[in-house]
PDB file of C-alpha atoms in Angstrom:
ATOM      1  CA  GLY A   1       0.116   0.178   0.076  1.00 82.00           C
ATOM      2  CA  ASN A   2       0.757   3.678   0.137  1.00 87.00           C
ATOM      3  CA  SER A   3       2.739   5.055   2.688  1.00 89.00           C
ATOM      4  CA  VAL A   4       4.989   7.734   3.569  1.00 93.00           C
ATOM      5  CA  THR A   5       8.223   7.960   6.388  1.00 93.00           C
ATOM      6  CA  GLN A   6       9.734  11.126   7.592  1.00 93.00           C
ATOM      7  CA  MET A   7      12.840  11.480   9.396  1.00 86.00           C
ATOM      8  CA  GLU A   8      11.871  11.745  13.406  1.00 84.00           C
ATOM      9  CA  GLY A   9      12.148  15.010  14.915  1.00 85.00           C
ATOM     10  CA  PRO A  10      12.522  17.023  16.684  1.00 93.00           C
ATOM     11  CA  VAL A  11      14.958  18.797  15.366  1.00 95.00           C
ATOM     12  CA  THR A  12      16.859  22.108  16.612  1.00 97.00           C
ATOM     13  CA  LEU A  13      19.032  24.296  14.669  1.00 97.00           C
ATOM     14  CA  SER A  14      20.946  27.096  14.939  1.00 97.00           C
ATOM     15  CA  GLU A  15      19.525  30.375  12.622  1.00 97.00           C
ATOM     16  CA  GLU A  16      21.077  30.252   8.970  1.00 97.00           C
ATOM     17  CA  ALA A  17      21.804  26.444   9.334  1.00 98.00           C
ATOM     18  CA  PHE A  18      21.124  23.929   6.323  1.00 98.00           C
ATOM     19  CA  LEU A  19      17.770  22.127   6.692  1.00 97.00           C
ATOM     20  CA  THR A  20      17.337  18.891   5.620  1.00 97.00           C
ATOM     21  CA  ILE A  21      14.540  16.156   6.221  1.00 97.00           C
ATOM     22  CA  ASN A  22      14.316  13.446   4.965  1.00 97.00           C
ATOM     23  CA  CYS A  23      11.394  11.428   2.743  1.00 97.00           C
ATOM     24  CA  THR A  24      10.805   8.362   1.563  1.00 97.00           C
ATOM     25  CA  TYR A  25       7.287   7.016   0.251  1.00 96.00           C
ATOM     26  CA  THR A  26       5.961   3.660  -1.015  1.00 94.00           C
ATOM     27  CA  ALA A  27       3.566   4.066  -3.463  1.00 91.00           C
ATOM     28  CA  THR A  28       2.128   2.093  -6.719  1.00 82.00           C
ATOM     29  CA  GLY A  29       2.314   4.163 -10.184  1.00 80.00           C
ATOM     30  CA  TYR A  30       2.944   7.825 -10.015  1.00 85.00           C
ATOM     31  CA  PRO A  31       1.698   9.782  -6.924  1.00 91.00           C
ATOM     32  CA  SER A  32       1.971  13.292  -6.137  1.00 93.00           C
ATOM     33  CA  LEU A  33       4.413  14.687  -3.827  1.00 95.00           C
ATOM     34  CA  PHE A  34       3.986  16.977  -0.694  1.00 96.00           C
ATOM     35  CA  TRP A  35       5.134  19.194   2.321  1.00 97.00           C
ATOM     36  CA  TYR A  36       2.760  20.752   4.330  1.00 97.00           C
ATOM     37  CA  VAL A  37       3.845  22.947   7.632  1.00 96.00           C
ATOM     38  CA  GLN A  38       1.956  23.687  10.564  1.00 93.00           C
ATOM     39  CA  TYR A  39       3.151  26.759  12.557  1.00 93.00           C
ATOM     40  CA  PRO A  40       2.884  27.077  16.218  1.00 89.00           C
ATOM     41  CA  GLY A  41      -0.912  27.394  16.767  1.00 84.00           C
ATOM     42  CA  GLU A  42      -2.519  27.465  13.893  1.00 87.00           C
ATOM     43  CA  GLY A  43      -3.639  24.153  11.342  1.00 87.00           C
ATOM     44  CA  LEU A  44      -2.000  22.678   8.405  1.00 92.00           C
ATOM     45  CA  GLN A  45      -1.266  24.562   5.118  1.00 94.00           C
ATOM     46  CA  LEU A  46       0.566  23.501   2.060  1.00 95.00           C
ATOM     47  CA  LEU A  47       4.166  23.965   1.908  1.00 97.00           C
ATOM     48  CA  LEU A  48       5.378  23.046  -1.983  1.00 97.00           C
ATOM     49  CA  LYS A  49       4.672  20.143  -4.174  1.00 95.00           C
ATOM     50  CA  ALA A  50       5.908  18.087  -7.006  1.00 95.00           C
ATOM     51  CA  THR A  51       3.708  16.228  -8.969  1.00 92.00           C
ATOM     52  CA  LYS A  52       6.152  14.289 -11.586  1.00 91.00           C
ATOM     53  CA  ALA A  53       9.284  12.621 -11.084  1.00 93.00           C
ATOM     54  CA  ASP A  54      12.021  14.919 -11.360  1.00 95.00           C
ATOM     55  CA  ASP A  55       9.826  18.181 -10.743  1.00 96.00           C
ATOM     56  CA  LYS A  56      11.078  20.526  -7.981  1.00 97.00           C
ATOM     57  CA  GLY A  57       8.898  21.929  -5.576  1.00 97.00           C
ATOM     58  CA  SER A  58       9.459  25.848  -4.018  1.00 97.00           C
ATOM     59  CA  ASN A  59       8.323  27.757  -1.942  1.00 97.00           C
ATOM     60  CA  LYS A  60       9.794  30.462   0.989  1.00 96.00           C
ATOM     61  CA  GLY A  61      13.187  29.372   0.661  1.00 97.00           C
ATOM     62  CA  PHE A  62      12.066  25.916   0.754  1.00 98.00           C
ATOM     63  CA  GLU A  63      12.962  22.879  -2.492  1.00 98.00           C
ATOM     64  CA  ALA A  64      11.969  19.168  -3.051  1.00 98.00           C
ATOM     65  CA  THR A  65      12.691  17.331  -5.423  1.00 98.00           C
ATOM     66  CA  TYR A  66      10.760  14.220  -6.587  1.00 97.00           C
ATOM     67  CA  ARG A  67      13.265  11.436  -7.158  1.00 96.00           C
ATOM     68  CA  LYS A  68      11.591   8.169  -8.359  1.00 94.00           C
ATOM     69  CA  GLU A  69      14.909   6.077  -8.578  1.00 94.00           C
ATOM     70  CA  THR A  70      15.299   6.907  -4.844  1.00 96.00           C
ATOM     71  CA  THR A  71      11.422   7.078  -3.657  1.00 96.00           C
ATOM     72  CA  SER A  72      12.397  10.491  -1.943  1.00 97.00           C
ATOM     73  CA  PHE A  73      10.893  13.947  -1.546  1.00 98.00           C
ATOM     74  CA  HIS A  74      13.350  15.337   0.234  1.00 98.00           C
ATOM     75  CA  LEU A  75      12.947  19.121   2.381  1.00 98.00           C
ATOM     76  CA  GLU A  76      15.965  20.834   1.840  1.00 98.00           C
ATOM     77  CA  LYS A  77      16.381  24.743   2.795  1.00 98.00           C
ATOM     78  CA  GLY A  78      19.942  26.619   2.668  1.00 97.00           C
ATOM     79  CA  SER A  79      19.256  29.094   5.552  1.00 96.00           C
ATOM     80  CA  VAL A  80      16.733  28.901   8.479  1.00 97.00           C
ATOM     81  CA  GLN A  81      14.971  31.554  10.382  1.00 97.00           C
ATOM     82  CA  VAL A  82      13.657  31.584  13.745  1.00 97.00           C
ATOM     83  CA  SER A  83      10.555  31.946  12.040  1.00 97.00           C
ATOM     84  CA  ASP A  84      10.502  28.549  10.196  1.00 98.00           C
ATOM     85  CA  SER A  85      10.101  26.781  13.873  1.00 97.00           C
ATOM     86  CA  ALA A  86       7.099  24.512  12.741  1.00 96.00           C
ATOM     87  CA  VAL A  87       5.740  20.743  12.477  1.00 94.00           C
ATOM     88  CA  TYR A  88       6.804  19.367   8.784  1.00 96.00           C
ATOM     89  CA  PHE A  89       4.726  16.661   7.092  1.00 95.00           C
ATOM     90  CA  CYS A  90       5.734  14.887   3.854  1.00 96.00           C
ATOM     91  CA  ALA A  91       2.528  13.714   2.037  1.00 94.00           C
ATOM     92  CA  LEU A  92       1.066  11.742  -1.160  1.00 92.00           C
ATOM     93  CA  SER A  93      -1.368  11.615  -3.355  1.00 89.00           C
ATOM     94  CA  ALA A  94      -1.727   8.742  -5.912  1.00 83.00           C
ATOM     95  CA  ALA A  95      -4.352   7.534  -8.093  1.00 77.00           C
ATOM     96  CA  ASN A  96      -4.878   4.184  -7.254  1.00 74.00           C
ATOM     97  CA  THR A  97      -6.574   5.225  -4.004  1.00 73.00           C
ATOM     98  CA  GLY A  98      -8.459   7.536  -5.358  1.00 71.00           C
ATOM     99  CA  ASN A  99      -6.360  10.523  -4.569  1.00 74.00           C
ATOM    100  CA  GLN A 100      -6.712   9.724  -0.436  1.00 80.00           C
ATOM    101  CA  PHE A 101      -3.791  11.284   0.955  1.00 86.00           C
ATOM    102  CA  TYR A 102      -1.340  10.069   2.640  1.00 88.00           C
ATOM    103  CA  PHE A 103       0.542  11.858   5.724  1.00 90.00           C
ATOM    104  CA  GLY A 104       4.085  11.457   7.673  1.00 91.00           C
ATOM    105  CA  THR A 105       4.140  11.491  11.469  1.00 88.00           C
ATOM    106  CA  GLY A 106       5.485  14.727  10.848  1.00 92.00           C
ATOM    107  CA  THR A 107       8.769  16.398  11.822  1.00 94.00           C
ATOM    108  CA  SER A 108       9.322  18.747  14.356  1.00 94.00           C
ATOM    109  CA  LEU A 109      11.907  21.510  13.401  1.00 96.00           C
ATOM    110  CA  THR A 110      12.915  24.630  16.295  1.00 97.00           C
ATOM    111  CA  VAL A 111      15.341  27.002  14.912  1.00 98.00           C
ATOM    112  CA  ILE A 112      17.466  29.085  17.689  1.00 97.00           C
ATOM    113  CA  PRO A 113      18.733  32.666  17.419  1.00 95.00           C
TER     114      PRO A 113
ATOM    115  CA  GLY B   1     -17.100  29.458   1.240  1.00 52.00           C
ATOM    116  CA  ALA B   2     -13.114  30.723   1.974  1.00 78.00           C
ATOM    117  CA  GLY B   3     -11.942  28.115   3.404  1.00 92.00           C
ATOM    118  CA  VAL B   4     -12.671  24.403   5.279  1.00 95.00           C
ATOM    119  CA  SER B   5     -14.455  25.547   8.531  1.00 96.00           C
ATOM    120  CA  GLN B   6     -14.881  23.508  11.604  1.00 96.00           C
ATOM    121  CA  SER B   7     -16.667  23.754  14.532  1.00 97.00           C
ATOM    122  CA  PRO B   8     -17.004  24.050  17.922  1.00 97.00           C
ATOM    123  CA  SER B   9     -12.865  25.041  17.885  1.00 95.00           C
ATOM    124  CA  ASN B  10     -12.986  24.104  21.436  1.00 96.00           C
ATOM    125  CA  LYS B  11     -14.830  21.318  23.114  1.00 97.00           C
ATOM    126  CA  VAL B  12     -14.804  20.203  26.548  1.00 98.00           C
ATOM    127  CA  THR B  13     -17.210  16.982  27.427  1.00 98.00           C
ATOM    128  CA  GLU B  14     -17.575  14.478  30.254  1.00 97.00           C
ATOM    129  CA  LYS B  15     -16.417  11.009  29.953  1.00 97.00           C
ATOM    130  CA  GLY B  16     -18.903   9.103  28.235  1.00 98.00           C
ATOM    131  CA  LYS B  17     -21.020  11.889  26.496  1.00 98.00           C
ATOM    132  CA  ASP B  18     -21.511  11.435  22.910  1.00 98.00           C
ATOM    133  CA  VAL B  19     -19.900  14.492  20.581  1.00 98.00           C
ATOM    134  CA  GLU B  20     -20.550  15.688  16.921  1.00 98.00           C
ATOM    135  CA  LEU B  21     -17.912  17.740  15.295  1.00 98.00           C
ATOM    136  CA  ARG B  22     -18.368  19.535  12.364  1.00 98.00           C
ATOM    137  CA  CYS B  23     -16.872  20.387   9.045  1.00 97.00           C
ATOM    138  CA  ASP B  24     -17.856  22.554   6.158  1.00 96.00           C
ATOM    139  CA  PRO B  25     -15.422  21.984   3.050  1.00 95.00           C
ATOM    140  CA  ILE B  26     -14.716  23.884   0.142  1.00 93.00           C
ATOM    141  CA  SER B  27     -17.647  24.835  -1.866  1.00 91.00           C
ATOM    142  CA  GLY B  28     -17.282  21.913  -4.759  1.00 89.00           C
ATOM    143  CA  HIS B  29     -14.671  20.158  -2.958  1.00 90.00           C
ATOM    144  CA  THR B  30     -15.718  16.263  -3.727  1.00 89.00           C
ATOM    145  CA  ALA B  31     -13.404  14.776  -1.136  1.00 90.00           C
ATOM    146  CA  LEU B  32     -12.679  15.395   2.331  1.00 93.00           C
ATOM    147  CA  TYR B  33     -10.779  13.453   4.800  1.00 93.00           C
ATOM    148  CA  TRP B  34     -10.414  13.511   9.066  1.00 96.00           C
ATOM    149  CA  TYR B  35      -7.708  13.613  11.283  1.00 94.00           C
ATOM    150  CA  ARG B  36      -7.055  13.096  14.758  1.00 94.00           C
ATOM    151  CA  GLN B  37      -3.794  14.652  15.994  1.00 90.00           C
ATOM    152  CA  SER B  38      -2.643  14.092  19.407  1.00 86.00           C
ATOM    153  CA  LEU B  39      -0.268  16.323  21.525  1.00 76.00           C
ATOM    154  CA  GLY B  40       3.049  16.464  19.815  1.00 68.00           C
ATOM    155  CA  GLN B  41       1.765  13.642  17.245  1.00 73.00           C
ATOM    156  CA  GLY B  42       1.705  13.593  14.312  1.00 78.00           C
ATOM    157  CA  LEU B  43      -1.570  12.752  12.216  1.00 85.00           C
ATOM    158  CA  GLU B  44      -3.791   9.562  12.219  1.00 88.00           C
ATOM    159  CA  PHE B  45      -6.106   9.175   9.367  1.00 89.00           C
ATOM    160  CA  LEU B  46      -9.881   8.534  10.866  1.00 94.00           C
ATOM    161  CA  ILE B  47     -11.790   8.563   7.326  1.00 94.00           C
ATOM    162  CA  TYR B  48     -11.606   9.797   3.815  1.00 91.00           C
ATOM    163  CA  PHE B  49     -15.088  10.720   1.312  1.00 92.00           C
ATOM    164  CA  GLN B  50     -14.351  10.908  -2.410  1.00 88.00           C
ATOM    165  CA  GLY B  51     -17.938  11.676  -4.290  1.00 85.00           C
ATOM    166  CA  ASN B  52     -20.607   9.210  -4.046  1.00 83.00           C
ATOM    167  CA  SER B  53     -17.851   6.310  -3.227  1.00 86.00           C
ATOM    168  CA  ALA B  54     -18.292   4.641  -0.130  1.00 88.00           C
ATOM    169  CA  PRO B  55     -16.096   6.231   2.461  1.00 91.00           C
ATOM    170  CA  ASP B  56     -12.706   4.916   3.276  1.00 90.00           C
ATOM    171  CA  LYS B  57     -13.752   3.909   6.948  1.00 93.00           C
ATOM    172  CA  SER B  58     -10.153   2.027   7.843  1.00 90.00           C
ATOM    173  CA  GLY B  59      -8.755   4.486  10.122  1.00 91.00           C
ATOM    174  CA  LEU B  60     -11.584   4.830  12.442  1.00 95.00           C
ATOM    175  CA  PRO B  61      -9.954   3.292  15.926  1.00 95.00           C
ATOM    176  CA  SER B  62     -13.406   1.918  17.707  1.00 95.00           C
ATOM    177  CA  ASP B  63     -17.055   1.559  16.602  1.00 96.00           C
ATOM    178  CA  ARG B  64     -17.358   4.430  19.302  1.00 98.00           C
ATOM    179  CA  PHE B  65     -16.733   6.965  16.153  1.00 98.00           C
ATOM    180  CA  SER B  66     -18.626   7.065  12.874  1.00 97.00           C
ATOM    181  CA  ALA B  67     -18.931   9.950  10.440  1.00 97.00           C
ATOM    182  CA  GLU B  68     -21.059  10.731   7.700  1.00 95.00           C
ATOM    183  CA  ARG B  69     -21.256  13.338   4.634  1.00 94.00           C
ATOM    184  CA  THR B  70     -24.755  15.022   4.044  1.00 85.00           C
ATOM    185  CA  GLY B  71     -25.365  15.965   0.458  1.00 82.00           C
ATOM    186  CA  GLY B  72     -21.674  15.739  -0.874  1.00 78.00           C
ATOM    187  CA  SER B  73     -20.606  18.441   1.727  1.00 90.00           C
ATOM    188  CA  VAL B  74     -21.392  19.014   5.564  1.00 95.00           C
ATOM    189  CA  SER B  75     -19.546  16.258   7.397  1.00 97.00           C
ATOM    190  CA  THR B  76     -20.324  15.166  10.938  1.00 97.00           C
ATOM    191  CA  LEU B  77     -17.990  12.726  12.795  1.00 98.00           C
ATOM    192  CA  THR B  78     -19.265  11.383  15.831  1.00 98.00           C
ATOM    193  CA  ILE B  79     -18.136   9.811  18.797  1.00 98.00           C
ATOM    194  CA  GLN B  80     -20.001   8.163  21.545  1.00 98.00           C
ATOM    195  CA  ARG B  81     -19.339   7.138  24.708  1.00 98.00           C
ATOM    196  CA  THR B  82     -16.510   9.570  24.669  1.00 98.00           C
ATOM    197  CA  GLN B  83     -12.996   8.612  26.559  1.00 97.00           C
ATOM    198  CA  GLN B  84     -10.398   9.960  28.082  1.00 96.00           C
ATOM    199  CA  GLU B  85      -7.909   9.320  24.869  1.00 95.00           C
ATOM    200  CA  ASP B  86     -10.347  10.452  22.475  1.00 96.00           C
ATOM    201  CA  SER B  87      -8.608  13.917  23.495  1.00 96.00           C
ATOM    202  CA  ALA B  88      -6.935  15.576  20.424  1.00 96.00           C
ATOM    203  CA  VAL B  89      -7.466  17.646  17.555  1.00 95.00           C
ATOM    204  CA  TYR B  90      -9.420  16.917  15.038  1.00 97.00           C
ATOM    205  CA  LEU B  91      -8.769  17.951  11.904  1.00 95.00           C
ATOM    206  CA  CYS B  92     -10.918  18.495   8.651  1.00 96.00           C
ATOM    207  CA  ALA B  93      -9.646  18.769   5.337  1.00 94.00           C
ATOM    208  CA  SER B  94     -11.093  18.494   1.609  1.00 93.00           C
ATOM    209  CA  SER B  95      -9.640  18.766  -1.822  1.00 89.00           C
ATOM    210  CA  LEU B  96     -10.776  18.891  -5.755  1.00 85.00           C
ATOM    211  CA  THR B  97     -10.857  15.899  -7.240  1.00 73.00           C
ATOM    212  CA  GLY B  98      -7.704  14.563  -8.224  1.00 63.00           C
ATOM    213  CA  ALA B  99      -3.925  14.468  -6.394  1.00 60.00           C
ATOM    214  CA  THR B 100      -4.327  18.610  -5.979  1.00 76.00           C
ATOM    215  CA  GLU B 101      -4.160  20.109  -2.902  1.00 86.00           C
ATOM    216  CA  ALA B 102      -6.053  19.850   0.646  1.00 89.00           C
ATOM    217  CA  PHE B 103      -6.677  21.949   2.638  1.00 92.00           C
ATOM    218  CA  PHE B 104      -6.866  21.758   6.033  1.00 93.00           C
ATOM    219  CA  GLY B 105      -9.424  23.476   8.628  1.00 95.00           C
ATOM    220  CA  GLN B 106      -8.237  24.808  11.898  1.00 93.00           C
ATOM    221  CA  GLY B 107      -9.420  21.991  13.907  1.00 94.00           C
ATOM    222  CA  THR B 108     -11.745  20.865  16.518  1.00 96.00           C
ATOM    223  CA  ARG B 109      -9.612  20.848  20.058  1.00 96.00           C
ATOM    224  CA  LEU B 110     -11.412  18.304  22.155  1.00 97.00           C
ATOM    225  CA  THR B 111     -11.157  17.460  25.788  1.00 97.00           C
ATOM    226  CA  VAL B 112     -12.811  14.304  27.588  1.00 97.00           C
ATOM    227  CA  VAL B 113     -12.519  15.118  31.210  1.00 97.00           C
TER     228      VAL B 113
END
């Protein structure tokens, strides 16, 4: 079946550090891949997405590339800010399962000044 | 509406009581999801509605949980004989048909005392 596995947190980084949050997936066919972010006290919101292999999603300085050969969609940012402190969720949606969304367990990021 | 609306935003109930949580999806969205997020935990899938198809109820934790979606729009999640372990934030999301973005509501924080 379809599933998403992301690195466990919590992750603590200093401001301006490089961020990588790993995400791998299992799916039949060609899913779309997503990163969602949940800021403290807020709801989940879409951060970026990629719908086919080799696509790169990007937003707010974050990037993730859809790698079919490694079934991965790792989230990266070159220089994190305190305001990036949040919980990040990797997710996939696949046509073979009615486009239902499958979410990873979430990775908590804290950026310290 | 402008976004996914959930009500109430907060609910405190006594153990053993029944509760109903409501979700108004974005107009025209055919897919609707319920998730549960316990304190400091990831998203736990509960149920998925897609158009007129039979819902995927595989995530409901017990037969005390049920959900319906009337007229392909509003959804109600019902928890009977609530237990303390039911305390969590219940999130609703909706999306258009296809592997498109899922939009989340702000959630209902349920506290069972």
